[in-house]
Coordinates of C-alpha atoms in Angstrom, one line a residue:
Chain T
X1 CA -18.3 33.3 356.8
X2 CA -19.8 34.1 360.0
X3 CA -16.0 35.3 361.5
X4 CA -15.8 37.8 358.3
X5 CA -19.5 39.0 358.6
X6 CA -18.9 39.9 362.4
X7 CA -15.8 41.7 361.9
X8 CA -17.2 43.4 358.8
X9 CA -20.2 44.3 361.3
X10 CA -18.1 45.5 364.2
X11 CA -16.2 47.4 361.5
X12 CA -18.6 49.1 360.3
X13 CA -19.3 50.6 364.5
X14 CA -16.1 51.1 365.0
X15 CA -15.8 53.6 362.1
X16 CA -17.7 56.8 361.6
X17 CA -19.5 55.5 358.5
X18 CA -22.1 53.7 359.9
X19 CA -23.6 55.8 362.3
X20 CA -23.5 58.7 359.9
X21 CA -25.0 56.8 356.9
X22 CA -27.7 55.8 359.3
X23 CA -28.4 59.5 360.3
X24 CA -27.9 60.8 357.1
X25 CA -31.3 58.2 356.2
X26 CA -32.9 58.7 358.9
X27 CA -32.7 62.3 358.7
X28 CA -33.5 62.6 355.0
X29 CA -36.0 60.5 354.8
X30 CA -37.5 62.1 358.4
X31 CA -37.8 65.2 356.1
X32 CA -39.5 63.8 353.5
X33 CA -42.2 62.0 356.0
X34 CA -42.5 65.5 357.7
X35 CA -43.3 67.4 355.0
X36 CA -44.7 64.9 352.7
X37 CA -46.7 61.9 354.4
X38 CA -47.6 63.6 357.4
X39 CA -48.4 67.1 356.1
X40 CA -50.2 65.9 353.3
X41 CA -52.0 63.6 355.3
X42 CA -51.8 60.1 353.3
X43 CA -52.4 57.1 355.7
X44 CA -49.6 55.3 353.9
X45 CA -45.8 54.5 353.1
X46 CA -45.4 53.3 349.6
X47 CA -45.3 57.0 348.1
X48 CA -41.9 57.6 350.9
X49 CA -40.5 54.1 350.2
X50 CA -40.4 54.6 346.6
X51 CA -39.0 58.0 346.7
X52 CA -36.2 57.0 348.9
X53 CA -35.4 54.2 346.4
X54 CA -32.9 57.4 344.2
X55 CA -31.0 58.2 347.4
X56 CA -30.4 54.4 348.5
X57 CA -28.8 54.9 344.8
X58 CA -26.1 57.5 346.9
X59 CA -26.0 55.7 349.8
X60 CA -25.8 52.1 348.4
X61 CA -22.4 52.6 346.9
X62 CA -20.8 54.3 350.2
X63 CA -21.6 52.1 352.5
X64 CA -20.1 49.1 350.3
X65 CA -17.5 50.8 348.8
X66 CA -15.0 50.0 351.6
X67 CA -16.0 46.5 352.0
X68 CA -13.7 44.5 349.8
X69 CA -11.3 47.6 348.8
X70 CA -9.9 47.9 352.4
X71 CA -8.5 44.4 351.9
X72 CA -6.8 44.6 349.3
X73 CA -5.0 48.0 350.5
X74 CA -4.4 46.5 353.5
X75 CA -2.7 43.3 352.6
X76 CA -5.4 41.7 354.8
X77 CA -7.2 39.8 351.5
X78 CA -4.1 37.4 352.1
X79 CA -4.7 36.2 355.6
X80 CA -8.8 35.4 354.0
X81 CA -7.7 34.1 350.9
X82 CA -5.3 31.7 352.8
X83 CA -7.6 30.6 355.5
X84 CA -9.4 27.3 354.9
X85 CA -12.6 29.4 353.9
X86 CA -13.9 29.7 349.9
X87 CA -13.6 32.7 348.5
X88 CA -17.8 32.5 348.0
X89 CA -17.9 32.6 352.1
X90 CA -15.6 36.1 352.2
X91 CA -17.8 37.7 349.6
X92 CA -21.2 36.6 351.2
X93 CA -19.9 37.1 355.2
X94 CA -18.8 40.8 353.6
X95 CA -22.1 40.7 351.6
X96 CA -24.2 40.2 354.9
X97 CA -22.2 42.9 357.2
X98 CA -23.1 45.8 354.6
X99 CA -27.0 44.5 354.6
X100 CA -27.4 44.4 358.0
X101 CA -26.1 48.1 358.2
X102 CA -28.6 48.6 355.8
X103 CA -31.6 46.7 358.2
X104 CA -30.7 48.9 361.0
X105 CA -31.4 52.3 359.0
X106 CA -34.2 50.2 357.6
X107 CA -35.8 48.9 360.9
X108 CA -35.8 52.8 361.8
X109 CA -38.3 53.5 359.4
X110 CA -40.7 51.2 361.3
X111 CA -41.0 54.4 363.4
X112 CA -43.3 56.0 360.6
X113 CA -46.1 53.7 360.0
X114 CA -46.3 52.9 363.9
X115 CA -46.7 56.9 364.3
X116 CA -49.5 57.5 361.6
X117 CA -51.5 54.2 363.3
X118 CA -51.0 56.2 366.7
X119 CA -52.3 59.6 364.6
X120 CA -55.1 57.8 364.0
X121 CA -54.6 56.9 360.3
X122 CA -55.7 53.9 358.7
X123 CA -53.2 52.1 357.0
X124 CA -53.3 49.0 354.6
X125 CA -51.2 46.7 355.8
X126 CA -50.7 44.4 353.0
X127 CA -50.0 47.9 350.8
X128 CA -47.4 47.9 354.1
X129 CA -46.1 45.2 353.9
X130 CA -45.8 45.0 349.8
X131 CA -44.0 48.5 349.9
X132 CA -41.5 47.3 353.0
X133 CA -40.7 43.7 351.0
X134 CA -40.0 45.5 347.9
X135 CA -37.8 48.1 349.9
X136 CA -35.8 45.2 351.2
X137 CA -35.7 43.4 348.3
X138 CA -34.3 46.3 346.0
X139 CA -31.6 47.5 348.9
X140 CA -30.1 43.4 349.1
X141 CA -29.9 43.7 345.3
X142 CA -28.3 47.4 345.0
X143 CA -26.2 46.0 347.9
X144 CA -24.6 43.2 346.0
X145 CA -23.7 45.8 342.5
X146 CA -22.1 47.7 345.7
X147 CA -19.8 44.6 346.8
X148 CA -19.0 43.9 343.2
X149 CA -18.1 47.2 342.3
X150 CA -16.0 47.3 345.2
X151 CA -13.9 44.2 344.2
X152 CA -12.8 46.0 340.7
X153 CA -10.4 48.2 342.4
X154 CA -8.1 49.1 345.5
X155 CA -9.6 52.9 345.7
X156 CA -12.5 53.2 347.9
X157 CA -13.6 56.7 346.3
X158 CA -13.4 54.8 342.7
X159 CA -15.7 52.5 343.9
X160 CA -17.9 54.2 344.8
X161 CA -18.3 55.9 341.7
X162 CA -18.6 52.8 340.0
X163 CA -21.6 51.6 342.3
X164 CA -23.0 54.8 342.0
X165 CA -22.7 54.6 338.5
X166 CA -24.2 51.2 337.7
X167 CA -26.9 52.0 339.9
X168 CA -27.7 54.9 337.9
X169 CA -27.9 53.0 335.0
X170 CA -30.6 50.7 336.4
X171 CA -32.4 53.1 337.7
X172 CA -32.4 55.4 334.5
X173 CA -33.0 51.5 332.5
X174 CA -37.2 52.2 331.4
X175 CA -36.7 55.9 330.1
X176 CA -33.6 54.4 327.9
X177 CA -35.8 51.3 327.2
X178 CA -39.0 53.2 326.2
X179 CA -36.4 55.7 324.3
X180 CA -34.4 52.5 322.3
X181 CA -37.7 50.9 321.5
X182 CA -37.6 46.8 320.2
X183 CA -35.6 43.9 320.5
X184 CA -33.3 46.5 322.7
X185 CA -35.6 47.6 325.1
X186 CA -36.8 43.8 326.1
X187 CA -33.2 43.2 326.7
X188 CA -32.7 46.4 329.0
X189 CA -36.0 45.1 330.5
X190 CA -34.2 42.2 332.3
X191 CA -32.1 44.7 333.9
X192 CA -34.7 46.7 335.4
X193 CA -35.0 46.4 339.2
X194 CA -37.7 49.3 339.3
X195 CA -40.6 48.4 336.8
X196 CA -40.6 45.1 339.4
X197 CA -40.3 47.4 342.2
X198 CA -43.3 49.6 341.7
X199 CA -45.4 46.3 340.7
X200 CA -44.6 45.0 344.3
X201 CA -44.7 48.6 345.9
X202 CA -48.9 48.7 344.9
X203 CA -49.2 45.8 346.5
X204 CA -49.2 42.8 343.6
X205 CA -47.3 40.4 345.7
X206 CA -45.6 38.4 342.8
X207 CA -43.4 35.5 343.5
X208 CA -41.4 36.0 340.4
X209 CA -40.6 39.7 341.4
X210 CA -38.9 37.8 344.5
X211 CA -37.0 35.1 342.8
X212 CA -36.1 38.0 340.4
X213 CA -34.5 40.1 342.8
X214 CA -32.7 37.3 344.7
X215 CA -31.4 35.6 341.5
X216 CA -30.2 39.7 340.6
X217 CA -28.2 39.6 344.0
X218 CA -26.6 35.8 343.5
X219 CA -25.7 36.8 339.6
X220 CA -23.7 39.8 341.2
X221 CA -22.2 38.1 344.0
X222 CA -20.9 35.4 341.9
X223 CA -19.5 37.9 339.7
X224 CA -17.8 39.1 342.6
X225 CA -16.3 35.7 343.4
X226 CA -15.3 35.5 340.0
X227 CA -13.9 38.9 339.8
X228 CA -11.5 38.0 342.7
X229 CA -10.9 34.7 342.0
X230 CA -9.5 35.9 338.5
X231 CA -6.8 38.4 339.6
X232 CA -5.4 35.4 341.9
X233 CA -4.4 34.1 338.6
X234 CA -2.9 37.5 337.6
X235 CA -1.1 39.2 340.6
X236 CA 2.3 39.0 342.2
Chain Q
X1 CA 6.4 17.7 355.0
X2 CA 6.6 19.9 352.4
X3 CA 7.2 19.2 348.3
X4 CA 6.9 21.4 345.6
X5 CA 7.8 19.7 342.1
X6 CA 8.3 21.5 338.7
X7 CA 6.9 25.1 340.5
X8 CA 6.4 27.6 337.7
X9 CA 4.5 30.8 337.8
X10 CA 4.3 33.0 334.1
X11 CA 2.6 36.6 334.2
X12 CA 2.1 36.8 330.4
X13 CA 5.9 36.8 328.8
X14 CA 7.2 37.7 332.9
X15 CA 8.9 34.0 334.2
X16 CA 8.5 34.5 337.8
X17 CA 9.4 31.6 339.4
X18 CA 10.2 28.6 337.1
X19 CA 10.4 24.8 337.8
X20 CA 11.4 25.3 341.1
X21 CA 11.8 21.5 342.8
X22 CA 12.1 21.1 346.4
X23 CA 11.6 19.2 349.7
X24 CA 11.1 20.4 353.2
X25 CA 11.1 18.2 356.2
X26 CA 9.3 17.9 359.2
X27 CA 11.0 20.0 361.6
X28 CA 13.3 21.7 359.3
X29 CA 13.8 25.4 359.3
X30 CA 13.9 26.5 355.8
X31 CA 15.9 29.5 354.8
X32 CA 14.6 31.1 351.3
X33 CA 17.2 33.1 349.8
X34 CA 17.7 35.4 347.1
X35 CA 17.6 39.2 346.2
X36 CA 14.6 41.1 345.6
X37 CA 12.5 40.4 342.9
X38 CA 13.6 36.6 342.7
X39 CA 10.6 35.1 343.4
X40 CA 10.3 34.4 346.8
X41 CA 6.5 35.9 347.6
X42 CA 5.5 34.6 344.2
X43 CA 6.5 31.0 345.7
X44 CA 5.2 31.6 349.1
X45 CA 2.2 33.0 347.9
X46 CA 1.5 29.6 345.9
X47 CA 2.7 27.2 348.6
X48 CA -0.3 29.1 350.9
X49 CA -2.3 29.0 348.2
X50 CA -3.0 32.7 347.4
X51 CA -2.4 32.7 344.3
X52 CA -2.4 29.5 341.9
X53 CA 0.6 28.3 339.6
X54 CA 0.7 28.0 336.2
X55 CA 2.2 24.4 336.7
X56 CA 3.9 22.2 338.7
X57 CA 2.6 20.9 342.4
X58 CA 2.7 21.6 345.8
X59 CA 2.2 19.4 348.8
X60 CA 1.7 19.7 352.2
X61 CA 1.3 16.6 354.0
X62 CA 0.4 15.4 351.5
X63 CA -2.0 17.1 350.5
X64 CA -2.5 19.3 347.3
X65 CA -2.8 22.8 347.1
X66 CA -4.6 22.9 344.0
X67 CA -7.2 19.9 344.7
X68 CA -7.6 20.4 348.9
X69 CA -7.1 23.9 349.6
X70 CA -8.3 23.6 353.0
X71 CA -6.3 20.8 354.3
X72 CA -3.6 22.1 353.1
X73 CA -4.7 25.6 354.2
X74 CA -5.6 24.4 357.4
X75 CA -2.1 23.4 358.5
X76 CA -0.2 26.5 357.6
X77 CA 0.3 29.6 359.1
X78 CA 1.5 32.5 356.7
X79 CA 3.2 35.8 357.8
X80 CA 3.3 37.9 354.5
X81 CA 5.8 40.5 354.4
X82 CA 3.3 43.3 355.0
X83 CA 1.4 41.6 358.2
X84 CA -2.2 41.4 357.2
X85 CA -3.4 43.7 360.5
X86 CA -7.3 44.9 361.0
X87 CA -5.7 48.5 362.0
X88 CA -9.5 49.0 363.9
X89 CA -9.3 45.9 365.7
X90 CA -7.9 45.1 369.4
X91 CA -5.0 42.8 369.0
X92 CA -7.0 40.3 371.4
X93 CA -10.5 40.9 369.1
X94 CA -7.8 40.5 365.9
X95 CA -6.4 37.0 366.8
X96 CA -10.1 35.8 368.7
X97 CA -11.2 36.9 364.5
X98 CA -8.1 35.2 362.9
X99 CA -9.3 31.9 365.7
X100 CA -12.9 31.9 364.0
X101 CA -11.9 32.4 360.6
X102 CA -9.2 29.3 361.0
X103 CA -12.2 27.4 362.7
X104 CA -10.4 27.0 365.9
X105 CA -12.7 25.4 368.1
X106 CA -13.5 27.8 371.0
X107 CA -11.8 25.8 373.8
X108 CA -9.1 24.8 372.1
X109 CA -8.5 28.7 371.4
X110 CA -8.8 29.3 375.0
X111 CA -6.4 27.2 375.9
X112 CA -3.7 28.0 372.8
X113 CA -4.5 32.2 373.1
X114 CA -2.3 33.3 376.3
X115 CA 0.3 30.8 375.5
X116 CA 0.9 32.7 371.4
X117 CA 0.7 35.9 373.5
X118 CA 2.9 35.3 375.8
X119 CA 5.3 33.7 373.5
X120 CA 5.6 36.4 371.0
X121 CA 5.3 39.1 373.9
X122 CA 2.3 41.2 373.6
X123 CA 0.2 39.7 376.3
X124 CA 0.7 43.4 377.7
X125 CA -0.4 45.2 374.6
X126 CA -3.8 42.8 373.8
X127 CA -6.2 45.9 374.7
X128 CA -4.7 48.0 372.4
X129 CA -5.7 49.2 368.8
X130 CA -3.1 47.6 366.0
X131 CA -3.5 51.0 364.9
X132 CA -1.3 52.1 367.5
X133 CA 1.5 49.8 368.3
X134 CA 5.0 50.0 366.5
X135 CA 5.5 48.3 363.2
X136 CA 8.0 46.2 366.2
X137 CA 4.2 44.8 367.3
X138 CA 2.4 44.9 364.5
X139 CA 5.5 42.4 363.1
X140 CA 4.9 40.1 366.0
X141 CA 1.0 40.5 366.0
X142 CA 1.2 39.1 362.4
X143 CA 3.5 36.3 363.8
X144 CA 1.0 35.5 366.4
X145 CA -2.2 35.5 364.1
X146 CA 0.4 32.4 361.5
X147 CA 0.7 30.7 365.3
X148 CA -3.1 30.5 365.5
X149 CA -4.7 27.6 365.3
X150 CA -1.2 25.8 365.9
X151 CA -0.4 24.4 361.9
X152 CA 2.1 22.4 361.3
X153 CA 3.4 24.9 359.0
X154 CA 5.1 28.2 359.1
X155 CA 6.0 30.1 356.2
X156 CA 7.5 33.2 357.3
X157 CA 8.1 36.1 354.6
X158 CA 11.1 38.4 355.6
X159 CA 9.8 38.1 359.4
X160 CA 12.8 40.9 360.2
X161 CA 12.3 43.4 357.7
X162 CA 11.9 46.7 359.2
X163 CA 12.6 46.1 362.5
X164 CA 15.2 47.9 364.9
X165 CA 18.5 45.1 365.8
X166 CA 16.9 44.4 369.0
X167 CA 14.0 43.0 367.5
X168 CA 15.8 41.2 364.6
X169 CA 17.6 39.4 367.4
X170 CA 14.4 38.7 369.6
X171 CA 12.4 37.7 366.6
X172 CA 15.4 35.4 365.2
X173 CA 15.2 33.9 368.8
X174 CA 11.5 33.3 368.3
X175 CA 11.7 31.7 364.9
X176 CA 14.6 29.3 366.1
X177 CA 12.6 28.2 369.5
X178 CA 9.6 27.8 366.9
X179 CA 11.4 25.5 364.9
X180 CA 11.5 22.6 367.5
X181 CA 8.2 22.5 367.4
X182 CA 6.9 23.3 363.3
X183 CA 8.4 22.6 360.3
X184 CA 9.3 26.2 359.0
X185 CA 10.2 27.7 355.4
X186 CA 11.6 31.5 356.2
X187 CA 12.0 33.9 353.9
X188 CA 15.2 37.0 353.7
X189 CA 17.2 38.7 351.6
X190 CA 19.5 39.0 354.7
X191 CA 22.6 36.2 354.8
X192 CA 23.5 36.1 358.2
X193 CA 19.9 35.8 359.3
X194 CA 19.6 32.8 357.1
X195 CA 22.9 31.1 358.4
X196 CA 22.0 32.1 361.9
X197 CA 18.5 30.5 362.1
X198 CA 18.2 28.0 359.0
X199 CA 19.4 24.1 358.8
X200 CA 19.0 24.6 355.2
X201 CA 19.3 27.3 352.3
X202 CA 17.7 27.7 349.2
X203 CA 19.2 30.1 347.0
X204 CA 16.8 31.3 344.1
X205 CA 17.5 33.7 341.7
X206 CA 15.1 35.3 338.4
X207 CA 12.8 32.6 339.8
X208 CA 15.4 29.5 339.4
X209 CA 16.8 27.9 342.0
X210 CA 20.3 27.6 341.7
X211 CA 21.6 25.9 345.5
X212 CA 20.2 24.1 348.3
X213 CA 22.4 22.8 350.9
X214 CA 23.4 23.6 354.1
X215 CA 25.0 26.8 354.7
X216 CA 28.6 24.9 356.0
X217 CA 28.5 22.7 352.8
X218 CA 27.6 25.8 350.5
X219 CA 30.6 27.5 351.8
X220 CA 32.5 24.1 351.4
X221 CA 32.0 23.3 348.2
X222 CA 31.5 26.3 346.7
X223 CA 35.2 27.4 347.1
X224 CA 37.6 26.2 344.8
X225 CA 40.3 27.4 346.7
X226 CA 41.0 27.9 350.0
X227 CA 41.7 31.4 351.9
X228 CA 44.0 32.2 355.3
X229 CA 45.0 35.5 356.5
X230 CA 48.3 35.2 357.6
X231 CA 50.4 38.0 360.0
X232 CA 54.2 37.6 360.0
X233 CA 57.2 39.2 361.0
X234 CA 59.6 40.5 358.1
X235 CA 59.8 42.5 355.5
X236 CA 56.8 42.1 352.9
X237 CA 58.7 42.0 349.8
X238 CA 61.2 39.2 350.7
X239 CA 58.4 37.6 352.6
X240 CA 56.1 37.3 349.4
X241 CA 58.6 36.7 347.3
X242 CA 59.3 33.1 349.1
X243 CA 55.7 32.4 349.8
X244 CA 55.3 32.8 346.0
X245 CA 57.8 29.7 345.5
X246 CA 55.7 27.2 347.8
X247 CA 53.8 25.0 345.7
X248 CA 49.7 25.2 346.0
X249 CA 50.1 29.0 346.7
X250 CA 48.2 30.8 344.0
X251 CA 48.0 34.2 344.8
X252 CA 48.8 36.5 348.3
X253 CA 47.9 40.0 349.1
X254 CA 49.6 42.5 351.4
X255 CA 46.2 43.3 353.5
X256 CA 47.5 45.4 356.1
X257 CA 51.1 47.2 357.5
X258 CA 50.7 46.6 361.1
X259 CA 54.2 48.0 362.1
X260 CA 57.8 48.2 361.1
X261 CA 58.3 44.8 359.4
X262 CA 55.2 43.4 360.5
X263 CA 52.4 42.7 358.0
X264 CA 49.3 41.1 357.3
X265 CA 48.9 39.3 354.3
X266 CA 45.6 37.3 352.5
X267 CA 46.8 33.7 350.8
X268 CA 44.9 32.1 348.8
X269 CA 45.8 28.4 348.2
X270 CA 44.8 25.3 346.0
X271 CA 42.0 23.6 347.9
X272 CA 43.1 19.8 348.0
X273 CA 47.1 21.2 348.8
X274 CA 47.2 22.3 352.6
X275 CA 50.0 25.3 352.4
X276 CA 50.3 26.2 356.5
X277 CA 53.2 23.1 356.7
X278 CA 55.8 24.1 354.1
X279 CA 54.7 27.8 354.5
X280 CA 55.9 27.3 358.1
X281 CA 59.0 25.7 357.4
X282 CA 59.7 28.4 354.9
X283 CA 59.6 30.8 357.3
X284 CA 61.2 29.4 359.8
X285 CA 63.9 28.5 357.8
X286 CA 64.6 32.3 357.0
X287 CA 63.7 33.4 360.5
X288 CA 60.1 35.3 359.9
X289 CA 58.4 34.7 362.6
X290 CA 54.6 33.5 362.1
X291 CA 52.5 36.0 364.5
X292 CA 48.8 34.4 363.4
X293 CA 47.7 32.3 361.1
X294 CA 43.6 32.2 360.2
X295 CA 41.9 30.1 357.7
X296 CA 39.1 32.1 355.8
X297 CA 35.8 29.8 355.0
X298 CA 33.9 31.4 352.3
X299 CA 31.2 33.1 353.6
X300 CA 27.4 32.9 352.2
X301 CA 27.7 36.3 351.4
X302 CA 30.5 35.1 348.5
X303 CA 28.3 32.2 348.0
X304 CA 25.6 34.3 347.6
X305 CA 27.3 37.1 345.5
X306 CA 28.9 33.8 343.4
X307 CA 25.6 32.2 342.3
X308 CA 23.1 35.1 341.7
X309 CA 25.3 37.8 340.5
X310 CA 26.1 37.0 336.4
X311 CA 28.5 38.5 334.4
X312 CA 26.7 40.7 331.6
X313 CA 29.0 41.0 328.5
X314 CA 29.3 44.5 327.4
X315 CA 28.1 44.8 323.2

């Protein structure tokens, strides 16, 4: 596990991807502080965080969707499969490489708060704190519908689009629940990462929130296991 | 070493391999034969355990694929037919990756990582990008990373495909210098790299297996008669016409007219009768002059041709 998440790691540096996902963040989201936190003067982060939760639903699915596709191109998801590893230690090693991409362009954003502090704002840090949790939490969960979209096929583009997708679809989930009404809409409810997300992001530290979004991230790396494990059975 | 019992392997209606039944002991180099498409990956792929069978067992050491992956895992080394490369990866950072994920303890590693360079020749090329070496390196690199971890196993699937016939020969070299020391199964679709390397042959066709012997007994028994190319002095027609009288002879050929009253002929001859005696007293007897006389084994390209090619009746 920790073999595949260091190559996946140094993969990701070796190619283009990284660096430009991270600069594509940093500068986006460097806009948005600019011209939103900063010229509008708020003393906090939450506002930013939860904007940038759409364009993690962009960036999610490209930074995963080479991370099991490539394999299976490649050939190379035969020398993993036959190594004396589980199948559950590939997906999670690949798993951890794409989310610790993601905590480098996150740590960036520790920039931010550090410079309204030094502009003299006053910030409260458990609102801080809240906001950055729930940011984590929500990117390891859109993270794992990025690996598992990127074990349905061989074509990194198609991926992709998939992740992008499903994300969509959960982040679209309350207007369509509100919309179906009923027994429907409780049912959507379980799917919905952001009503959680904006409880955590005003600073309601709820346990079950957490549990929630870590159970999310095991149900879709299983899948992926499962996913994987079942075209064994079915290819040549 | 190896055993594989009842091995069957059904894509919906599509039979690929079916009970399939055979041994492979320690030391033995393996030779897996049969055209494309007859099942040879599909087997391979099960006996490494990349993909599950639909029945039947395999056993390595013992050990089951299906119940202990990892032991059994543990003490192969695969070479798919496509080497599975890292194209952005150093060959050294490759096979250091290939180490870890094989849970080679570090010093061990150390010790065994020069040596598999050395041995399959790319000590020189370590620094490089698999990216940018010759499919002639890439083929060895994916040689190397089945060497890591030294298993007991090899399983080797068509190691010479696509390379130039200086490499074939060099990587035939390899395998048979390999085989003193692990027990390999080798994949081809090529005969004479099979007889050249291999102890033993199994020939599988449509997913059956339908020979395994050594190549020298396959040719053996295989024949039902027995072959000899033959060069005498004297005129054809008068010479056939006698050879045609000896008893055993069952059919000759004029191959070749190599000058005036010389010729080459193919006989083919009952296999428990030997013909050469009374054919030379014939001869002699008349004055033709026996110039060469050859006997013809079969080869296991007949074999070969013999077992997996079937004759399709025409509605």
């Amino acid at each position: 596990m920790l073999a595949i998440w260091k190559r996946e790691v140094q993969s990701y540096f070796y190619q283009p991807i990284a660096y430009v996902l991270i600069s594509l963040s940093f500068l986006v989201l460097s806009i948005y502080y600019t011209f939103g936190t900063i010229a509008g003067r708020y003393a906090e982060m939450n506002n930013l965080l939860g904007n940038i939760i759409f364009i993690l639903t962009f960036l999610i699915p490209i930074l995963t969707m080479r991370i099991l596709t490539e394999d299976r191109k490649n050939g190379t998801e035969v020398m993993l499969v036959t190594s004396p590893v589980e199948i559950a230690d590939i997906v999670i090693g690949k798993y951890l490489a794409s989310l610790t991409v993601f905590l480098v362009m996150y740590a960036l954003t520790f920039v931010y708060p550090i410079i309204i502090i030094a502009l003299g704002g006053k910030m409260e840090i458990p609102m801080l704190v809240g906001g950055y949790l729930a940011f984590l939490l929500i990117g390891m969960s859109f993270i794992a519908v990025g690996v598992f979209a990127s074990s349905l096929t061989e074509n990194q583009i198609v991926a992709a689009i998939i992740g992008f997708v499903i994300l969509l679809v959960i982040n679209l989930i309350d207007p369509i629940a509100s919309y179906v009404g009923g027994f429907l809409a409780e049912v959507l409810g379980i799917f919905s990462l952001l009503s959680r997300y904006n409880d955590l992001n005003s600073g309601i530290l709820d346990i079950t929130s957490i549990i929630y979004y870590l159970s999310f991230t095991a149900v879709f790396l299983f899948l992926t296991t499962r996913v994987i494990d079942k075209r064994r059975w079915s290819q040549g | 070493m190896i055993e594989i019992q009842n091995l069957t392997k059904h894509y919906g209606e599509i039979k690929a391999v079916e009970d399939v039944n055979f041994t492979v002991e320690k030391g033995e180099i393996l030779g897996f034969l049969g055209p494309n498409g007859a099942g040879k990956t599909t087997t391979m792929n099960i006996i490494t355990g990349y993909i599950p069978s639909t029945s039947g067992t395999v056993k390595v050491s013992g050990y089951d694929i299906m119940d202990q992956p990892r032991e059994v895992k543990r003490r192969i080394g695969y070479m798919p037919e496509h080497p599975p490369l890292y194209m952005d990866m150093t060959v050294k950072d490759y096979l250091d990756f290939s180490a870890s994920l094989k849970e080679v303890d570090k010093k061990t590693w150390k010790s065994q990582k020069n040596d598999i360079m050395e041995l399959v020749k790319i000590t020189h090329v370590q620094h490089r990008l698999i990216r940018n070496l010759s499919k002639g390196y890439r083929q060895r690199v994916g040689l190397a990373q089945a060497l890591v971890g030294a298993p007991e196993v090899l399983i080797l699937d068509e190691p010479t495909v696509g390379l130039d016939p200086k490499q074939i020969i060099e990587i035939r070299k390899l395998i048979k210098a390999l085989g003193k020391t692990h027990t390999i199964i080798l994949s081809s679709h090529i005969l004479p790299e099979v007889s050249a390397v291999c102890e033993r042959v199994v020939i599988i066709n449509k997913g059956k297996i339908v020979a395994v012997d050594t190549p020298e007994q396959l040719s053996k028994n295989l024949g039902d008669y027995s072959k000899f190319t033959m060069t005498i002095a004297g005129p054809d027609k008068k010479v056939k016409e006698m050879l045609q009288q000896i008893y055993g002879v069952k059919e000759i050929e004029v191959q070749n007219r190599i000058r005036e009253n010389e010729f080459s002929y193919i006989i083919e001859a009952d296999k428990d009768i030997d013909v050469r005696k009374p054919i030379f007293h014939k001869l002699a007897e008349f004055g033709y002059p026996i110039l060469e006389l050859k006997s013809l084994s079969m080869s296991l390209e007949d074999i070969f041709l013999q077992l997996t090619t079937e004759e399709k009746e025409v509605n």
